[in-house]
């Protein structure tokens, strides 16, 4: 039960995480917790029952029977005895291997969540800022015909002026924008997506040269947005624009190998700005708010109510009559403003000196109430976001930022850090429970210390497996790495408990270490092999591949670690010295089973 709870607590960090990843992966923690608890119940009830049915009572003399005479047991016994004789050298070798694997882990690709198995990808379409939504809609209809003409496409859904309703947790729709169009394309096979996206982008670029086309795969897990994001915050929009242009130039350099470089402020557009006369307005009793309301009524319209259709509210908008389009001279200049001071309408020309046409940023984003411009970019050629960020980050951070302006990194870098920070905040509680249980199981400190000294060494198999399979270390790989600690502790508990049990029965300590290790070799290996085989089908799944590779490689090495490091560390901590050479030779020739009489003192 203690080992089972330890295995569950290894996953507790993701179950208790308040981050979006915790919400996304809580079901994984729930399934693991419930299944492990049920497996413990079955182990102490169903397994003994089947043992009674299937195992027959043996008859005859079994004193001469030794179940550990096989070739694997013999090889392992001799190797274990050799490592026990050179305990310090064995520990030094394990530490050296761990250090080497930690250094090699720096070469492992870093990622967050992989692309989804679902054969769906998105097309983001941006015309220059200020484009009428009817022009955007017309372009989308033409793009639909191009997409449906490709035999690899099954369905396509288009949205003009905004994204789709959020139909799943990992989908982040774009904000409403008349110049924005969105397409959700489903293909017959997910392997066709990459080439299809390239073909469509080429056709769209030829047909709509003024537009910016971005294609994006459906991604597992939370996050959304671009892979690389640099956020500049400050008070002056002109300075932010200059910094954004400089960052875009760096991102667009061929050596940086980034694509789809853009900003969330988009382009500046021509706007009509009234020059407000304060003195005239004060005499006329007109405020800026009243002028703004009058101009809005003459152009876009003012919402005056809502029409309720069953459970839907349809806005009622009032606009100046007789104007199919907007004209400064005919639609705006001859408008009337309600003066609250004079209680009558006054002409716009009475409070406005003139209307000027000038370019302005009409799409301004704020973060924590501070103007923030985000420069975005996507990776190319299958490169991970961490590798691309490591290349461009020094160049961006070398930019000269004026006083009062700051740079922050968003995108996958921020999502990964937020998820790991949230997970890390919950890990101490889980590891504390695991530590307390391991101490209570043995009623001592030395055995739990031996177990926890082996936990960091599990990175060895993880690093080797990820490098051998060229698999990125993502968030699911991190969860697999954490689960390894639970599996490693569980196997170590089985072995150390057997050593203590034989010592209590009267075995000499050195003999107890050897006999317990040999007798526990098969259960430890079978537990590891069954888990590895259970993970094998997940290698073809994009979402669980990182976790499967991490657990399979880490557990394979952790098994060897348990069978070698645990006995050696036990001998060191309890100061158990091996017998003389003659006694060892005699022991290699004859091996006593765990149930045999106590060995004579050596």
Short mmCIF file of C-alpha atoms in Angstrom, two decimals, residues 84 87-88 91 438-439 442-451 453 492 495-501 503-504 507-513 565-578:
data_model
loop_
_atom_site.label_atom_id
_atom_site.label_comp_id
_atom_site.label_asym_id
_atom_site.label_seq_id
_atom_site.Cartn_x
_atom_site.Cartn_y
_atom_site.Cartn_z
CA UNK A 84 30.16 -5.39 -3.46
CA UNK A 87 31.79 -0.66 -3.48
CA UNK A 88 33.46 2.73 -3.65
CA UNK A 91 29.48 4.21 -6.56
CA UNK A 438 9.16 5.63 2.87
CA UNK A 439 10.41 6.50 6.39
CA UNK A 442 11.17 1.10 7.37
CA UNK A 443 11.02 2.95 10.68
CA UNK A 444 14.49 4.21 9.89
CA UNK A 445 16.26 6.93 7.93
CA UNK A 446 19.06 5.00 6.25
CA UNK A 447 16.89 2.84 3.97
CA UNK A 448 14.85 5.82 2.67
CA UNK A 449 18.10 7.73 2.18
CA UNK A 450 19.44 4.90 0.03
CA UNK A 451 16.26 4.97 -2.04
CA UNK A 453 19.92 8.81 -3.50
CA UNK A 492 13.78 -0.35 -4.22
CA UNK A 495 14.43 -5.15 -2.51
CA UNK A 496 15.41 -3.39 0.71
CA UNK A 497 12.46 -4.84 2.60
CA UNK A 498 13.60 -8.34 1.61
CA UNK A 499 17.13 -7.62 2.85
CA UNK A 500 15.80 -6.42 6.22
CA UNK A 501 13.49 -9.44 6.40
CA UNK A 503 18.48 -10.13 8.49
CA UNK A 504 15.63 -10.31 11.02
CA UNK A 507 20.93 -14.24 8.06
CA UNK A 508 24.38 -12.75 8.14
CA UNK A 509 24.14 -9.23 6.66
CA UNK A 510 26.35 -9.81 3.62
CA UNK A 511 24.60 -13.06 2.77
CA UNK A 512 21.23 -11.39 3.26
CA UNK A 513 22.16 -8.65 0.77
CA UNK A 565 23.10 0.48 -6.68
CA UNK A 566 20.65 -0.49 -3.93
CA UNK A 567 22.69 -3.45 -2.58
CA UNK A 568 25.98 -1.52 -2.88
CA UNK A 569 24.60 1.55 -1.08
CA UNK A 570 23.04 -0.70 1.58
CA UNK A 571 26.41 -2.30 2.22
CA UNK A 572 28.04 1.14 2.48
CA UNK A 573 25.46 2.71 4.77
CA UNK A 574 25.29 -0.30 7.11
CA UNK A 575 29.05 -0.95 6.92
CA UNK A 576 28.64 -4.50 5.65
CA UNK A 577 32.01 -5.83 4.51
CA UNK A 578 32.29 -8.76 2.11
#
